CSV table of C-alpha atoms in Angstrom, one decimal:
chain,number,residue,atom,x,y,z
Q,9,ASP,CA,0.3,0.0,0.0
Q,10,SER,CA,1.7,3.4,-1.2
Q,11,GLY,CA,-0.8,5.6,0.9
Q,12,VAL,CA,-1.7,7.6,-1.8
Q,13,THR,CA,-5.7,6.5,-2.4
Q,14,GLN,CA,-7.5,7.1,-5.0
Q,15,THR,CA,-11.7,6.7,-5.8
Q,16,PRO,CA,-13.9,5.8,-7.7
Q,17,LYS,CA,-11.6,2.0,-8.7
Q,18,HIS,CA,-13.8,1.7,-11.6
Q,19,LEU,CA,-15.9,4.3,-14.0
Q,20,ILE,CA,-18.0,3.8,-16.8
Q,21,THR,CA,-20.1,6.6,-18.7
Q,22,ALA,CA,-21.1,7.4,-22.2
Q,23,THR,CA,-19.5,9.7,-24.7
Q,24,GLY,CA,-20.1,13.2,-23.9
Q,25,GLN,CA,-20.0,13.4,-20.4
Q,26,ARG,CA,-17.7,14.5,-17.8
Q,27,VAL,CA,-16.6,13.1,-14.7
Q,28,THR,CA,-14.2,13.7,-11.9
Q,29,LEU,CA,-11.3,11.4,-10.2
Q,30,ARG,CA,-10.2,12.2,-7.3
Q,31,CYS,CA,-6.5,11.6,-5.2
Q,32,SER,CA,-5.9,11.9,-1.8
Q,33,PRO,CA,-1.6,12.1,-1.3
Q,34,ARG,CA,0.3,10.2,1.4
Q,35,SER,CA,0.4,12.3,4.5
Q,36,GLY,CA,3.3,14.9,4.1
Q,37,ASP,CA,3.2,14.5,0.0
Q,38,LEU,CA,2.9,17.8,-1.1
Q,39,SER,CA,3.0,17.1,-4.6
Q,40,VAL,CA,0.5,15.5,-6.9
Q,41,TYR,CA,0.9,13.9,-10.5
Q,42,TRP,CA,-1.6,12.7,-12.8
Q,43,TYR,CA,-0.6,10.1,-15.6
Q,44,GLN,CA,-3.0,8.7,-18.2
Q,45,GLN,CA,-2.4,4.3,-18.9
Q,46,SER,CA,-3.5,3.1,-22.2
Q,47,LEU,CA,-2.5,-0.2,-24.4
Q,48,ASP,CA,-1.4,2.1,-26.9
Q,49,GLN,CA,0.2,5.3,-25.6
Q,50,GLY,CA,1.7,3.3,-22.4
Q,51,LEU,CA,2.2,5.7,-19.3
Q,52,GLN,CA,1.4,9.5,-20.2
Q,53,PHE,CA,2.5,12.2,-18.0
Q,54,LEU,CA,-0.4,14.6,-17.6
Q,55,ILE,CA,-0.2,17.5,-15.1
Q,56,GLN,CA,1.6,18.1,-11.7
Q,57,TYR,CA,0.7,20.3,-8.6
Q,58,TYR,CA,3.0,21.5,-6.1
Q,59,ASN,CA,1.2,22.8,-2.8
Q,60,GLY,CA,-1.9,23.7,-5.0
Q,61,GLU,CA,-0.2,25.5,-7.5
Q,62,GLU,CA,0.2,23.9,-11.2
Q,63,ARG,CA,3.9,23.3,-11.1
Q,64,ALA,CA,4.3,21.2,-14.8
Q,65,LYS,CA,2.1,20.3,-17.6
Q,66,GLY,CA,2.7,16.7,-19.8
Q,67,ASN,CA,0.1,15.9,-22.8
Q,68,ILE,CA,-3.1,17.0,-21.2
Q,69,LEU,CA,-6.1,17.7,-23.5
Q,70,GLU,CA,-7.6,20.9,-23.1
Q,71,ARG,CA,-10.9,19.0,-21.9
Q,72,PHE,CA,-9.1,17.7,-19.5
Q,73,SER,CA,-8.1,20.1,-16.1
Q,74,ALA,CA,-7.0,19.3,-12.6
Q,75,GLN,CA,-6.9,21.2,-9.3
Q,76,GLN,CA,-5.6,20.6,-5.8
Q,77,PHE,CA,-7.3,21.5,-2.6
Q,78,PRO,CA,-5.9,23.6,0.5
Q,79,ASP,CA,-5.9,20.2,2.1
Q,80,LEU,CA,-3.8,18.8,-0.7
Q,81,HIS,CA,-6.4,16.2,-2.4
Q,82,SER,CA,-6.8,16.8,-6.3
Q,83,GLU,CA,-9.0,16.3,-8.5
Q,84,LEU,CA,-8.8,15.5,-12.4
Q,85,ASN,CA,-11.7,16.2,-14.1
Q,86,LEU,CA,-12.4,14.7,-17.6
Q,87,SER,CA,-15.0,16.7,-19.8
Q,88,SER,CA,-16.7,16.1,-23.4
Q,89,LEU,CA,-15.7,12.4,-23.0
Q,90,GLU,CA,-14.7,10.2,-26.1
Q,91,LEU,CA,-14.2,6.5,-26.6
Q,92,GLY,CA,-9.8,7.0,-26.9
Q,93,ASP,CA,-10.6,8.5,-23.5
Q,94,SER,CA,-10.9,5.1,-21.8
Q,95,ALA,CA,-7.5,4.2,-19.6
Q,96,LEU,CA,-6.5,3.7,-16.0
Q,97,TYR,CA,-5.6,7.2,-14.5
Q,98,PHE,CA,-2.9,7.4,-11.9
Q,99,CYS,CA,-2.2,10.0,-9.1
Q,100,ALA,CA,1.2,9.9,-7.4
Q,101,SER,CA,2.6,11.7,-5.1
Q,102,SER,CA,5.9,12.4,-3.9
Q,103,VAL,CA,7.2,14.8,-0.8
Q,104,SER,CA,8.4,17.8,-3.1
Q,105,PHE,CA,8.8,18.8,-6.3
Q,106,GLY,CA,12.5,17.6,-7.5
Q,107,ASN,CA,13.2,16.0,-10.2
Q,108,THR,CA,14.4,12.5,-8.1
Q,109,ASP,CA,12.1,12.9,-5.6
Q,110,THR,CA,10.5,9.3,-5.3
Q,111,GLN,CA,7.0,9.2,-6.7
Q,112,TYR,CA,4.2,7.3,-4.8
Q,113,PHE,CA,1.6,5.9,-7.0
Q,114,GLY,CA,-2.0,5.4,-6.3
Q,115,PRO,CA,-3.8,2.4,-7.4
Q,116,GLY,CA,-5.4,4.2,-10.1
Q,117,THR,CA,-9.2,4.7,-11.3
Q,118,ARG,CA,-10.2,2.7,-14.7
Q,119,LEU,CA,-12.5,4.5,-17.2
Q,120,THR,CA,-14.4,3.0,-19.7
Q,121,VAL,CA,-15.9,5.2,-21.8
Q,122,LEU,CA,-19.1,4.0,-24.1
N,161,SER,CA,13.1,13.7,-30.0
N,162,GLN,CA,13.6,12.4,-26.8
N,163,LYS,CA,12.9,8.9,-26.7
N,164,ILE,CA,12.9,6.0,-23.9
N,165,GLU,CA,12.7,2.8,-25.1
N,166,GLN,CA,12.1,-0.8,-24.2
N,167,ASN,CA,11.9,-4.3,-25.0
N,168,SER,CA,7.9,-4.6,-25.4
N,169,GLU,CA,8.8,-8.4,-26.4
N,170,ALA,CA,8.2,-10.6,-22.9
N,171,LEU,CA,11.0,-11.9,-21.4
N,172,ASN,CA,10.5,-15.8,-20.3
N,173,ILE,CA,13.2,-17.6,-18.1
N,174,GLN,CA,13.0,-20.0,-15.7
N,175,GLU,CA,12.9,-19.6,-11.5
N,176,GLY,CA,16.4,-19.3,-10.3
N,177,LYS,CA,18.0,-17.4,-13.4
N,178,THR,CA,19.2,-13.9,-13.9
N,179,ALA,CA,16.9,-11.8,-15.8
N,180,THR,CA,18.3,-9.0,-17.6
N,181,LEU,CA,15.8,-5.9,-19.0
N,182,THR,CA,16.9,-3.1,-21.4
N,183,CYS,CA,16.3,0.7,-21.4
N,184,ASN,CA,17.9,2.6,-24.1
N,185,TYR,CA,17.7,6.2,-24.7
N,186,THR,CA,18.4,8.4,-27.6
N,187,ASN,CA,18.7,12.1,-28.8
N,188,TYR,CA,19.3,13.1,-25.3
N,189,SER,CA,21.4,12.3,-21.8
N,190,PRO,CA,19.1,11.4,-18.7
N,191,ALA,CA,21.3,12.9,-15.9
N,192,TYR,CA,19.3,9.6,-14.2
N,193,LEU,CA,16.8,7.0,-14.6
N,194,GLN,CA,14.4,5.5,-12.5
N,195,TRP,CA,13.1,1.7,-12.6
N,196,TYR,CA,9.6,0.6,-11.4
N,197,ARG,CA,7.3,-2.5,-11.2
N,198,GLN,CA,3.9,-2.6,-12.3
N,199,ASP,CA,1.5,-5.4,-11.7
N,200,PRO,CA,-1.7,-6.3,-13.4
N,201,GLY,CA,-4.3,-3.0,-13.2
N,202,ARG,CA,-2.2,-1.3,-9.8
N,203,GLY,CA,0.0,1.7,-9.9
N,204,PRO,CA,3.7,1.5,-10.7
N,205,VAL,CA,6.1,1.0,-7.9
N,206,PHE,CA,9.3,2.6,-7.2
N,207,LEU,CA,12.3,0.4,-7.1
N,208,LEU,CA,15.4,2.2,-8.1
N,209,LEU,CA,17.3,4.9,-9.2
N,210,ILE,CA,20.6,5.9,-11.2
N,211,ARG,CA,22.4,8.7,-11.6
N,212,GLU,CA,24.8,9.2,-14.5
N,213,ASN,CA,27.7,8.8,-12.8
N,214,GLU,CA,27.2,5.8,-10.9
N,215,LYS,CA,27.7,3.0,-13.2
N,216,GLU,CA,26.0,0.5,-10.9
N,217,LYS,CA,23.3,0.4,-7.8
N,218,ARG,CA,22.5,-2.5,-6.0
N,219,LYS,CA,19.3,-3.2,-4.1
N,220,GLU,CA,18.7,-7.0,-2.8
N,221,ARG,CA,18.4,-8.7,-5.5
N,222,LEU,CA,18.6,-6.0,-7.9
N,223,LYS,CA,21.5,-4.4,-9.6
N,224,VAL,CA,21.0,-1.1,-12.2
N,225,THR,CA,23.9,-0.4,-14.6
N,226,PHE,CA,24.2,3.1,-16.6
N,227,ASP,CA,26.1,3.2,-19.3
N,228,THR,CA,26.0,6.3,-20.9
N,229,THR,CA,28.3,5.6,-23.9
N,230,LEU,CA,25.4,2.8,-25.1
N,231,LYS,CA,22.9,5.2,-24.0
N,232,GLN,CA,21.4,2.4,-22.2
N,233,SER,CA,20.5,0.9,-18.7
N,234,LEU,CA,20.5,-2.6,-18.0
N,235,PHE,CA,18.0,-4.0,-14.8
N,236,HIS,CA,18.9,-7.5,-13.5
N,237,ILE,CA,17.0,-9.6,-11.0
N,238,THR,CA,19.4,-12.1,-9.8
N,239,ALA,CA,17.7,-15.9,-8.2
N,240,SER,CA,14.4,-15.0,-10.2
N,241,GLN,CA,11.2,-16.2,-8.5
N,242,PRO,CA,8.1,-16.6,-9.8
N,243,ALA,CA,6.7,-13.6,-7.9
N,244,ASP,CA,9.2,-11.5,-9.5
N,245,SER,CA,6.6,-11.9,-13.0
N,246,ALA,CA,5.7,-8.3,-13.5
N,247,THR,CA,6.0,-5.5,-15.8
N,248,TYR,CA,9.1,-3.4,-15.4
N,249,LEU,CA,9.3,0.0,-16.6
N,250,CYS,CA,12.3,2.8,-17.1
N,251,ALA,CA,11.8,6.4,-16.8
N,252,HIS,CA,13.3,9.5,-17.3
N,253,GLY,CA,12.9,12.6,-15.3
N,254,ALA,CA,12.5,15.6,-16.7
N,255,GLY,CA,12.0,19.0,-14.7
N,256,ASN,CA,9.1,17.6,-12.6
N,257,MET,CA,7.4,15.2,-14.9
N,258,LEU,CA,8.5,11.1,-15.8
N,259,THR,CA,8.8,10.0,-19.1
N,260,PHE,CA,8.1,6.2,-18.8
N,261,GLY,CA,9.2,3.9,-21.3
N,262,GLY,CA,6.8,0.9,-22.3
N,263,GLY,CA,7.9,-1.6,-20.3
N,264,THR,CA,8.8,-5.1,-20.7
N,265,ARG,CA,6.6,-7.6,-19.1
N,266,LEU,CA,9.0,-10.6,-17.1
N,267,MET,CA,7.4,-14.1,-16.5
N,268,VAL,CA,9.7,-16.8,-14.7
N,269,LYS,CA,8.4,-19.8,-14.4
N,270,PRO,CA,8.8,-22.7,-12.0
């Protein structure tokens, strides 16, 4: 158990809908990262927050957005969903934002878009 | 563009043998590489980090090497066990984002 929690575990929705994925980092960690893992694209970095502020952005679509709240939990919002958005979404956390900080991954949310 | 690549074919080995997985990078020189283990349907778990000035790093039965001339990192599991069966990912960090290779699936047969 990494100490990172993600809800829900599974999500099934329809195209065009909007969903919110939630992540609680390990106690004491200030950075939260979001990744998408699909069969054809592998594990792709989406976005990072550190202590409430956006710190780094990867290949995140404009339909996706995220935020980190004062209690350090984070939410990833996915809107106008398409079939291709079906994937595993992982949240990870680390103590700080150093590029060698160990990232601890949560169990993931499996999103299925029908 | 920067690329980090792993052999996408599964590696099948017999229990007790040494498993060796390869990670190659092109068009850049990472200051460090990380290795993760991922079991089906679960999040990756950090195993080891090796910096460019470290030729080798060990942790229990795991060993990682970093060859900046060959632009390659090798990940070894000695005395492999069926419980070592998983997908192993190498990753490079640039700034705050990790870029992962596609992973290599290891199957250790009893």
